[in-house]
Coordinates of C-alpha atoms and ligand atoms in Angstrom, one line a residue:
X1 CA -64.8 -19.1 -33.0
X2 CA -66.1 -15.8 -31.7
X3 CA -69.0 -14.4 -32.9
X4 CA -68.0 -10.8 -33.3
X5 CA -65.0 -9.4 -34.0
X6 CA -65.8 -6.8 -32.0
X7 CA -68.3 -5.7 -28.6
X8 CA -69.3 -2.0 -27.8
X9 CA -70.3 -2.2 -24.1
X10 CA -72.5 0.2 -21.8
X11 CA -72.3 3.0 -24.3
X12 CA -75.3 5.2 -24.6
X13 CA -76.3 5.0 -28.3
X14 CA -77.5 8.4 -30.3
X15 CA -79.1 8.1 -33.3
X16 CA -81.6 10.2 -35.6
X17 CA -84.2 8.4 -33.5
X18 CA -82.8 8.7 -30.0
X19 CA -81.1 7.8 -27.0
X20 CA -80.6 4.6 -25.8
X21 CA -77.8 2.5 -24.0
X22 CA -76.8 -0.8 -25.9
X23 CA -74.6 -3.0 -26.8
X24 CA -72.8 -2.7 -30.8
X25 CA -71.5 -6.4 -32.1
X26 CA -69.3 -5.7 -34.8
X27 CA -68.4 -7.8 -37.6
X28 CA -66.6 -7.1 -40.8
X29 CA -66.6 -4.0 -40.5
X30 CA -70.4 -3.8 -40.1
X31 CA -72.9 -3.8 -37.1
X32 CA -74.3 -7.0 -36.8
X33 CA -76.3 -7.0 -33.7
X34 CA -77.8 -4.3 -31.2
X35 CA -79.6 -5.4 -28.2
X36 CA -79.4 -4.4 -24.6
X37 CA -77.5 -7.0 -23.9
X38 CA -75.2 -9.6 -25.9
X39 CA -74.3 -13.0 -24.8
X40 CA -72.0 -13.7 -28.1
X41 CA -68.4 -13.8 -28.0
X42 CA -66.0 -11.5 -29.2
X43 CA -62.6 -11.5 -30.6
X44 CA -62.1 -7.7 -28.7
X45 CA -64.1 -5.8 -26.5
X46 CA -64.1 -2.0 -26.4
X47 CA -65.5 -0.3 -22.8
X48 CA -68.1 2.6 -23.5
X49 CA -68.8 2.9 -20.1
X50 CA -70.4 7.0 -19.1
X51 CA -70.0 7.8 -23.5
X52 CA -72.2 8.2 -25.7
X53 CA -71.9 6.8 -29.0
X54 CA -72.8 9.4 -32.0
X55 CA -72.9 7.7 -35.6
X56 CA -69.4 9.1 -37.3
X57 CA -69.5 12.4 -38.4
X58 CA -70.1 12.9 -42.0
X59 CA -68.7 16.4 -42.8
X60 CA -70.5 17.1 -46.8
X61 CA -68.3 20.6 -47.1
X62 CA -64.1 20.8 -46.8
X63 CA -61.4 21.6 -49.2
X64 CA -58.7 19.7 -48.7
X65 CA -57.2 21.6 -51.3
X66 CA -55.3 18.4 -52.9
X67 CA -54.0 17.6 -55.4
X68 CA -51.9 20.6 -56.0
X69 CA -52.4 22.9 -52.9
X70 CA -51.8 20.1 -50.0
X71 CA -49.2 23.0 -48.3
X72 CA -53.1 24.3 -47.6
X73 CA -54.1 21.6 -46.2
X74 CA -54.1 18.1 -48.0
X75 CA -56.2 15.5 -47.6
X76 CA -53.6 13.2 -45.2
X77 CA -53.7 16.1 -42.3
X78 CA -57.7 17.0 -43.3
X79 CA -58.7 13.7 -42.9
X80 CA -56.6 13.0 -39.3
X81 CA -58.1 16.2 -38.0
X82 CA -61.9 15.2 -39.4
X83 CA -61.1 11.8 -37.6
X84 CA -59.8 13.6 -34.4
X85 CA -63.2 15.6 -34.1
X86 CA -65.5 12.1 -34.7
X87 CA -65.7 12.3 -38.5
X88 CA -65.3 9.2 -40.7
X89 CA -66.3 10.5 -44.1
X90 CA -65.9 14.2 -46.1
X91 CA -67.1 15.1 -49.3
X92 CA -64.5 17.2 -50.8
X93 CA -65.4 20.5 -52.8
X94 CA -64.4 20.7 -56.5
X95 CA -62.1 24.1 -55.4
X96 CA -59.5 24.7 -54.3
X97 CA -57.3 21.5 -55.4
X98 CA -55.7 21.9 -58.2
X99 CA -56.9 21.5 -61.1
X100 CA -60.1 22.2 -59.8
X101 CA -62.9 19.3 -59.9
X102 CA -64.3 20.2 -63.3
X103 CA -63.8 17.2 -65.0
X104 CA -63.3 13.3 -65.7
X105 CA -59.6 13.5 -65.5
X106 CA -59.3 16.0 -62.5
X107 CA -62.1 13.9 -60.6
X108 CA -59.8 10.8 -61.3
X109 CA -56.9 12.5 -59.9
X110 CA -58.5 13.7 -56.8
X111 CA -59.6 10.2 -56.0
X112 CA -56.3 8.5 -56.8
X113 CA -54.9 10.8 -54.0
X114 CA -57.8 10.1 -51.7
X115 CA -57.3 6.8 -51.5
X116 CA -53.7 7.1 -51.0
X117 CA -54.0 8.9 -48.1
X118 CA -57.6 9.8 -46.6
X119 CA -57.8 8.8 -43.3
X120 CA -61.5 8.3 -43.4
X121 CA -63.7 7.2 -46.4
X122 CA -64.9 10.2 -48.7
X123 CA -67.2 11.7 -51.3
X124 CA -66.6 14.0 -54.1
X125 CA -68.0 17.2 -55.0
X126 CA -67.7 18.2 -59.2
X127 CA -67.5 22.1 -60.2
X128 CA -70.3 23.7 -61.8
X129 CA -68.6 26.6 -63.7
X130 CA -68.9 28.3 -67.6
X131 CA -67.0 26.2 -68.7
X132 CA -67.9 22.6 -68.1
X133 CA -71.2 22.3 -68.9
X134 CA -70.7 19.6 -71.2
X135 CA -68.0 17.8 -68.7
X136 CA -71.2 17.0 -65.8
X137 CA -72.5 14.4 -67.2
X138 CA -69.0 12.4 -67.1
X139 CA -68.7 14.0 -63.8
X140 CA -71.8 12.3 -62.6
X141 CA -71.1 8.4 -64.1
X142 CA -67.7 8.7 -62.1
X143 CA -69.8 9.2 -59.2
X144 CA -70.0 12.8 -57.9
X145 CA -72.0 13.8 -55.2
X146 CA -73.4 16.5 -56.7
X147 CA -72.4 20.0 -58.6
X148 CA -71.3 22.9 -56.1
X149 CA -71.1 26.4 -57.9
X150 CA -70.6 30.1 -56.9
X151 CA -73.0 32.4 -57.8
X152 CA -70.3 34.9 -56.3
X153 CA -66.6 35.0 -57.0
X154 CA -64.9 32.3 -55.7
X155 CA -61.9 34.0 -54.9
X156 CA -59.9 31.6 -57.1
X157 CA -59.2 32.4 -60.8
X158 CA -59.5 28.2 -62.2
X159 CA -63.0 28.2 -60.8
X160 CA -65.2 31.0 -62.1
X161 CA -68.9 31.7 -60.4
X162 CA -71.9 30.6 -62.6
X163 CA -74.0 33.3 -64.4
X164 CA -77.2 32.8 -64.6
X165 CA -77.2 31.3 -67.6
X166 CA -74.8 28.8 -66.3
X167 CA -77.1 28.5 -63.5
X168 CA -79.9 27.4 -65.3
X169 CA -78.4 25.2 -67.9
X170 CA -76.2 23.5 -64.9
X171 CA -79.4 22.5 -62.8
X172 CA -81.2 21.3 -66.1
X173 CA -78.1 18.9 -66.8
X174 CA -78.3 17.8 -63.2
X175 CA -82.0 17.2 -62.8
X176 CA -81.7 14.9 -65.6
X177 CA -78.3 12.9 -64.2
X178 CA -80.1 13.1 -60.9
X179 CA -77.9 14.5 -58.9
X180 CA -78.4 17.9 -56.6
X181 CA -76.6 21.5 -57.3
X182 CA -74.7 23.1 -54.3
X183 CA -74.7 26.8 -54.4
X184 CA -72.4 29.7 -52.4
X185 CA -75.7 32.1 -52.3
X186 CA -74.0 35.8 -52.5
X187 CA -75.0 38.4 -55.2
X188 CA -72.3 39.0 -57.4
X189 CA -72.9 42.2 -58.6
X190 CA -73.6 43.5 -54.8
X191 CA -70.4 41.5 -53.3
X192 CA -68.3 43.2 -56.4
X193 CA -70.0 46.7 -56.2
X194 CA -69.5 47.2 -52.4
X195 CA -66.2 45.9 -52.6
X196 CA -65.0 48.2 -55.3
X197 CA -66.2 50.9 -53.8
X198 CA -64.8 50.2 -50.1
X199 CA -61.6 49.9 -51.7
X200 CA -61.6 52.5 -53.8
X201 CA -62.2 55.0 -50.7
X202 CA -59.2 53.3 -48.6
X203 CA -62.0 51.2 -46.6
X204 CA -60.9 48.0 -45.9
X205 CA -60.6 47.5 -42.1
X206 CA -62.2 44.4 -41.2
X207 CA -65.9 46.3 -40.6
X208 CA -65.6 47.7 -44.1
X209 CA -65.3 43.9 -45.1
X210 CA -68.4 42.7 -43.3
X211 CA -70.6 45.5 -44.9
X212 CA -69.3 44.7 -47.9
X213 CA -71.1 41.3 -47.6
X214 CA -75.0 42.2 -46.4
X215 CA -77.2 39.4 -45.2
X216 CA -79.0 40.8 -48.4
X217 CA -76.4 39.6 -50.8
X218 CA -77.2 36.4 -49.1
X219 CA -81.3 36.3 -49.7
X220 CA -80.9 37.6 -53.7
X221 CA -78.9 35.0 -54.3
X222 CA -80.6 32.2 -52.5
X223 CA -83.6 33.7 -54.3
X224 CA -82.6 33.3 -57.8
X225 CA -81.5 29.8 -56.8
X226 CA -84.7 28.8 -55.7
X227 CA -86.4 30.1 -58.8
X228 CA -84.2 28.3 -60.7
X229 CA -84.4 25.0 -59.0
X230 CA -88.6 25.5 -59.1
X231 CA -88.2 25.9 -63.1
X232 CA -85.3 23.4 -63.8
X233 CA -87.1 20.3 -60.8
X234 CA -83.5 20.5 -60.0
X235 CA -82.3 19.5 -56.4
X236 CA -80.8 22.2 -54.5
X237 CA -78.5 22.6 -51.4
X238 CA -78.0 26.3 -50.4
X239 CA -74.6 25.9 -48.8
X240 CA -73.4 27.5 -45.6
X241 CA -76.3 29.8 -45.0
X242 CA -75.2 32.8 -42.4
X243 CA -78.9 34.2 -41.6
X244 CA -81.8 32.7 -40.5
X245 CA -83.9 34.9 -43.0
X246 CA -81.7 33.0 -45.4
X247 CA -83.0 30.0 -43.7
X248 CA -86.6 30.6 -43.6
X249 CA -86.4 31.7 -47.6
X250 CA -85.6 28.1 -48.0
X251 CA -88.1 26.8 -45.7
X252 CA -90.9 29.4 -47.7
X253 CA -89.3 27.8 -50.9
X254 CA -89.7 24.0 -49.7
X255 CA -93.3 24.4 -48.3
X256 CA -94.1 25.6 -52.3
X257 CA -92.8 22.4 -53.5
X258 CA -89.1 23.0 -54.4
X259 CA -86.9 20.7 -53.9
X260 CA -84.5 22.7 -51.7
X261 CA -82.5 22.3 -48.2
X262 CA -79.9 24.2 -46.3
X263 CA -76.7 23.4 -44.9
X264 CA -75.1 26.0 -42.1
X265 CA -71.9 26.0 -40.6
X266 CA -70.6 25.5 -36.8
X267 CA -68.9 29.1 -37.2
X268 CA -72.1 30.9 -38.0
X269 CA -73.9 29.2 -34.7
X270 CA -70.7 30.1 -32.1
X271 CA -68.9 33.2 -33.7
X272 CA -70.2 36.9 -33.9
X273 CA -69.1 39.7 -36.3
X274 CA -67.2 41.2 -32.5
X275 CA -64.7 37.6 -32.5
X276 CA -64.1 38.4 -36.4
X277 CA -63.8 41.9 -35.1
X278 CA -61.2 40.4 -32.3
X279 CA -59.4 37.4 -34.4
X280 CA -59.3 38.8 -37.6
X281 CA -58.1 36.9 -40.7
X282 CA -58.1 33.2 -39.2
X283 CA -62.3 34.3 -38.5
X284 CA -62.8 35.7 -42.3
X285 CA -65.5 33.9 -44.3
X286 CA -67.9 34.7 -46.7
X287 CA -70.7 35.2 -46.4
X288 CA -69.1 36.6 -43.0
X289 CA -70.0 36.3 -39.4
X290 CA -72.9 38.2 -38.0
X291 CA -74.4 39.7 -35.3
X292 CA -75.0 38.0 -32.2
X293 CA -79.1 38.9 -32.5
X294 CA -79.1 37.5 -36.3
X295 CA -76.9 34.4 -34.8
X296 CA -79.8 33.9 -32.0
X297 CA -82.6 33.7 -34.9
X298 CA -80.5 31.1 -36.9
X299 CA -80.2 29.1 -33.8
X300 CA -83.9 29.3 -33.6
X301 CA -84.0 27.3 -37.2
X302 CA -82.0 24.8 -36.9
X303 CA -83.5 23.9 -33.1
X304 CA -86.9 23.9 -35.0
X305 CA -85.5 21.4 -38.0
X306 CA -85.8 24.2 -40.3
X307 CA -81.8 23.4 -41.3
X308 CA -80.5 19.7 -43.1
X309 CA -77.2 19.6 -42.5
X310 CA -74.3 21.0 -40.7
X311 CA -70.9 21.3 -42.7
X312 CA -67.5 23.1 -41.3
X313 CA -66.7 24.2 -44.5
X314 CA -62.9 23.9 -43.6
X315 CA -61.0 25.9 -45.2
X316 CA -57.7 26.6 -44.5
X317 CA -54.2 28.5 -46.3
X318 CA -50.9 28.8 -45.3
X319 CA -50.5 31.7 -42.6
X320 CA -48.5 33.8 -44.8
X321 CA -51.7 34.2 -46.9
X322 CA -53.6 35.8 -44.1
X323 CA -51.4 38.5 -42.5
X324 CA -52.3 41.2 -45.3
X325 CA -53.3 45.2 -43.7
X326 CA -56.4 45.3 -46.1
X327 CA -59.1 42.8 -44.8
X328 CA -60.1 42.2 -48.6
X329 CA -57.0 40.8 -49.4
X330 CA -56.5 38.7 -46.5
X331 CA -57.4 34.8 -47.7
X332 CA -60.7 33.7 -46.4
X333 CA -61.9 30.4 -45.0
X334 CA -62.1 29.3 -41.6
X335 CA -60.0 25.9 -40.0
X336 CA -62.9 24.1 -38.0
X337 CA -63.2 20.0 -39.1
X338 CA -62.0 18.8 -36.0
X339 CA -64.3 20.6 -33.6
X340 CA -67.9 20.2 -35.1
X341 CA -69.5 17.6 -32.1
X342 CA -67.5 19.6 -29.5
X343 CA -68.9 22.8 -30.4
X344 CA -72.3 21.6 -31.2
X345 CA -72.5 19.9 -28.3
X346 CA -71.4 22.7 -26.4
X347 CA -73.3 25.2 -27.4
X348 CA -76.3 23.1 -27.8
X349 CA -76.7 20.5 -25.9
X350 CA -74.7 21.4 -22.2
X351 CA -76.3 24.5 -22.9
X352 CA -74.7 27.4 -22.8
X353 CA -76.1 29.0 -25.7
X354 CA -78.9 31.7 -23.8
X355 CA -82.8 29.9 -24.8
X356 CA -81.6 26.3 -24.6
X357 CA -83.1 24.3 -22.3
X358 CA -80.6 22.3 -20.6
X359 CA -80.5 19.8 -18.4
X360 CA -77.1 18.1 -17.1
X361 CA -78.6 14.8 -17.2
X362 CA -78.2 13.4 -20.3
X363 CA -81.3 11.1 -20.0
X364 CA -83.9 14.2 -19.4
X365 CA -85.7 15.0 -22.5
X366 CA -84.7 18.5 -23.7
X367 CA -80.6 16.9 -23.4
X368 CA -81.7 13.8 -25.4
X369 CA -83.6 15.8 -28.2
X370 CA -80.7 17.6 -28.6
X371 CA -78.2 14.9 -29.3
X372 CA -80.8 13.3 -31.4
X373 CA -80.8 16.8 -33.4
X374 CA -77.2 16.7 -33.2
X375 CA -76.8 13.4 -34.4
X376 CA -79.4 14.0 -37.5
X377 CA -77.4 17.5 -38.5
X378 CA -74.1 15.8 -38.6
X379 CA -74.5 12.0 -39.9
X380 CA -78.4 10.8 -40.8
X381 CA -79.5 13.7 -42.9
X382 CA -76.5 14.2 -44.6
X383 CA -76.5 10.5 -45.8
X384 CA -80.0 10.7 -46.8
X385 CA -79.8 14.5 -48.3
X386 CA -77.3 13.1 -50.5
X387 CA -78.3 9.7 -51.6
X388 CA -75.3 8.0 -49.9
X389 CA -75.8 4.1 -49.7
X390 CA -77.8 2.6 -46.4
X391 CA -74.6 1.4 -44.7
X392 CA -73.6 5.6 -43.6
X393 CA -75.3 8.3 -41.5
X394 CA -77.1 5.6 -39.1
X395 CA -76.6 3.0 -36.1
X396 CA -78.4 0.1 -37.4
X397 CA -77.8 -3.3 -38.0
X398 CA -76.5 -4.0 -41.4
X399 CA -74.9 -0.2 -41.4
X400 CA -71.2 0.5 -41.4
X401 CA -69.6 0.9 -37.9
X402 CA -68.9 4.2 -38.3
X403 CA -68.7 5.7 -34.5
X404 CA -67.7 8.7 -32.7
X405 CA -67.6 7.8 -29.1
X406 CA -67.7 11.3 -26.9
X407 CA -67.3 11.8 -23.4
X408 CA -70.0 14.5 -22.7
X409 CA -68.6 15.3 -19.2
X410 CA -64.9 16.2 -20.2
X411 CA -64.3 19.8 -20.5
X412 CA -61.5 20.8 -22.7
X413 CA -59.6 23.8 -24.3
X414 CA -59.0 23.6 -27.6
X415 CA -55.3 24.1 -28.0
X416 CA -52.8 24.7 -31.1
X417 CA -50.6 22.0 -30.2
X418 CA -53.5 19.2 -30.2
X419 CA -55.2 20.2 -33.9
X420 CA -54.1 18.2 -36.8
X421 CA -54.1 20.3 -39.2
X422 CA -51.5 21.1 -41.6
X423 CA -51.8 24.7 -39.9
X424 CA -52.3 25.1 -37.0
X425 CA -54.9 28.2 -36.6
X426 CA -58.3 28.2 -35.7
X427 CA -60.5 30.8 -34.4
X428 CA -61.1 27.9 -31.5
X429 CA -58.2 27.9 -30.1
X430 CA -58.1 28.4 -26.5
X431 CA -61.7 28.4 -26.4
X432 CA -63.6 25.8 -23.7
X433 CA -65.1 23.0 -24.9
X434 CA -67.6 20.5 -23.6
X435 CA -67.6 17.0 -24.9
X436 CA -64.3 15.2 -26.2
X437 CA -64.0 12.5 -28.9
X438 CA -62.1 9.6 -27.5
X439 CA -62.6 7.6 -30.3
X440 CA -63.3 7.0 -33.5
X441 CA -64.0 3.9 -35.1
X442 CA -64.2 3.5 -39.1
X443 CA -66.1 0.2 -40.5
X444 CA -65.2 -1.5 -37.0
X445 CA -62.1 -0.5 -37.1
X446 CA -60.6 2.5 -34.7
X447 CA -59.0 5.2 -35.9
X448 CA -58.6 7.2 -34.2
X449 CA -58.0 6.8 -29.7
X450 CA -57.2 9.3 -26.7
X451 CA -55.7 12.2 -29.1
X452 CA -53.7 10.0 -31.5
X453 CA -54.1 8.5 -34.6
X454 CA -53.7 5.0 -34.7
X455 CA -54.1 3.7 -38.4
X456 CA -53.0 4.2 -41.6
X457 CA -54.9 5.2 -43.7
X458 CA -57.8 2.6 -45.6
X459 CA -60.5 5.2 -46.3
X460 CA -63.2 4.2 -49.2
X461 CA -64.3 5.9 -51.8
X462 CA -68.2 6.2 -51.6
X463 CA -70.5 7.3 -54.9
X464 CA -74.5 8.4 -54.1
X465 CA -77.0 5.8 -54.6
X466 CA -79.4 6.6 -57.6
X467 CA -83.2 5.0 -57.0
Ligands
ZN501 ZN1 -66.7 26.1 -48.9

């Protein structure tokens, strides 16, 4: 009898804690051994010669859009392209499936779906909205990750933004179920006003849309949140934050005591308002894309720690829905799950992003602390951020063998023909990349292998652990 079903050879292994190259046995699903060398014997052996093996990706912010809107996206094409780009698990936001997330029954049907057909295993967001305050507690006992709401429109009528009322009473119900509160942080009443009045003057190139939606916007809002989460003890995630002011807000906010952490998004950290300015609609998000010196100062964040997690927010529509003349009309969301460790690693740790240090070694220090950062934004904190149970976000014995094995030498363009999604459009296309996933191994079992899919799909269900 073998000892393993499975052996991970001569892969370098990247974790939260570092860089090291050993060997992975695998058995049911789970790591059962890590040493530089193994003597056991195994039923398969997988060759990680010259790659470096990143725990799986865990991508806390997509919309799959399904049920109801899977000719957006759907969770069967979402969950191949998360796979393709080294991701074994997504938390799904409560919008814009249809119905939206709001409740027992629509959480029910979201899950029956994911089970179906999810690729990869999964989490689920609930809505925090006006009207189903009284629906979160339910919400939480099916085992929601946590309560995302807009404190801006949401651009979708089924899921209106929170007032502050909302707000308040939403992060008081979820301090006491324990689970955190998500929040879009744009002012409403700015966002609206500024719109209104672009409009109203004929205003609506794609410039008039970006000063529609100041960085200011961005730090009222995160500031209301904050004040809420220091008077409710609530736990708050301030999602896709654009601005490193936004950023050190949060920071300011944590160092008083508040229970508060930031997620950002590849997008904000690789694209400038001038590639909005040159791609248009399939490079519209809100907040939008900024400067190239405000993008610099964010990068200075999250290489000093000062950002948690790192979600794509993926969120894509049908092509016809982003073709209109007026830039406010034009359907927002960008399509980016399958290229997170590419462009991280890209822009981080080969170092082409101006202030990096970069070595092309991947055993000198500044290249290693990188990966280690990489590997900490993309798996480890998000499974701790989020209470997820021991098994995800790490390398360890005992965990899940969840695995991204990237080749950190292969260059690449990203091209139309090779993304999975249900659309295919993304501001990447065409552009180079450094480091491609060759494979991606769920719970021991792989999943993905040299740009094709190569199982159905068993993905799990997973619900946060409560202390
Ligand atoms: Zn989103």
């Amino acid at each position: 009898m073998s000892q393993f079903d499975l052996i991970l050879r001569g892969g370098k292994i990247v974790t939260h804690e570092g860089v090291r190259v050993a060997e992975l046995g695998i058995t049911d699903g789970h790591i059962a051994a890590i040493a530089p060398r193994l003597d056991g014997s195994a039923r398969a052996m997988v060759d990680a010669a010259g790659l470096d093996v990143f725990p799986g990706l865990i991508d806390s912010h997509v919309h799959f859009n399904d049920p109801g809107r899977a000719h957006w996206e759907g969770i069967a094409t979402g969950s191949r392209a998360l796979a393709a780009g080294g991701g074994t698990m997504f938390f799904d936001m409560p919008l814009n499936s249809s119905p939206p997330t709001l409740d027992a029954a629509s959480f029910d049907l979201k899950r029956a779906v994911a089970e179906q057909t999810s690729l990869t295993d999964f989490a689920l967001w609930g809505g925090l909205t006006p009207g189903n305050l009284d629906r979160l507690e339910e919400l939480a006992e099916r085992g929601v990750i946590g309560f995302k709401a807009f404190m801006a429109n949401s651009g979708i009528e089924d899921f209106p933004h929170a007032d502050s009322y909302t707000l308040r009473e939403g992060m008081k119900r979820a301090a006491q179920l324990g689970r955190l509160v998500a929040v879009h942080a744009e002012n409403e009443m700015i966002t609206t006003e500024f719109a209104k009045r672009a409009i109203g003057l004929g205003k609506t190139s794609i410039r008039d849309y970006l000063a529609s939606r100041p960085v200011r916007a961005e730090m009222s809002a995160i500031a209301q949140a904050v004040s809420l989460a220091a008077e409710t003890k609530c736990a708050l995630h301030i999602v896709h934050v654009s601005s490193g002011e936004g950023v050190s807000l949060v920071a300011q906010a944590r160092a008083q005591g508040v229970e508060v952490t930031c997620e950002t998004c590849p997008h904000y950290l690789v694209l400038t308002e001038e590639d909005v300015a040159k791609l248009g609609a399939v490079a519209k998000c809100a907040p939008p894309l900024r400067s190239a010196t405000m993008q610099e100062e964010l990068w200075s964040f999250v290489r000093a720690g000062a950002v948690t997690t790192i979600g794509s927010d993926h969120s894509p529509a049908p092509p016809e829905m982003k073709t209109d003349r007026n830039f406010f009309k034009v359907w927002g969301g960008i399509s980016g799950v399958q290229h997170t460790l590419p462009l991280l690693l890209t822009e981080w740790s080969a170092g082409l992003r101006p202030g990096a240090k970069v070595n092309s070694d991947s055993n000198a220090p500044d290249r290693k602390s990188a990966l280690q950062s990489i590997a900490r934004l993309t798996s480890f904190n998000v499974a701790e951020r989020f209470q997820l149970p021991q098994t995800k976000g790490r390398i360890a014995v005992g965990a899940d063998a969840d695995l991204a094995l990237v080749d950190l030498k292969s260059n690449f363009t990203v091209r139309a023909e090779e993304l999975f999604y249900r659309h295919r459009q993304s501001p990447y296309v065409g552009r180079p990349l450094t480091g491609r996933v060759v494979r991606t191994i769920l719970r021991g079992h792989t999943v993905f292998q040299d740009g094709k899919i190569v199982s159905k799909p068993t993905g799990r269900f997973v619900r946060p652990v409560r202390p």
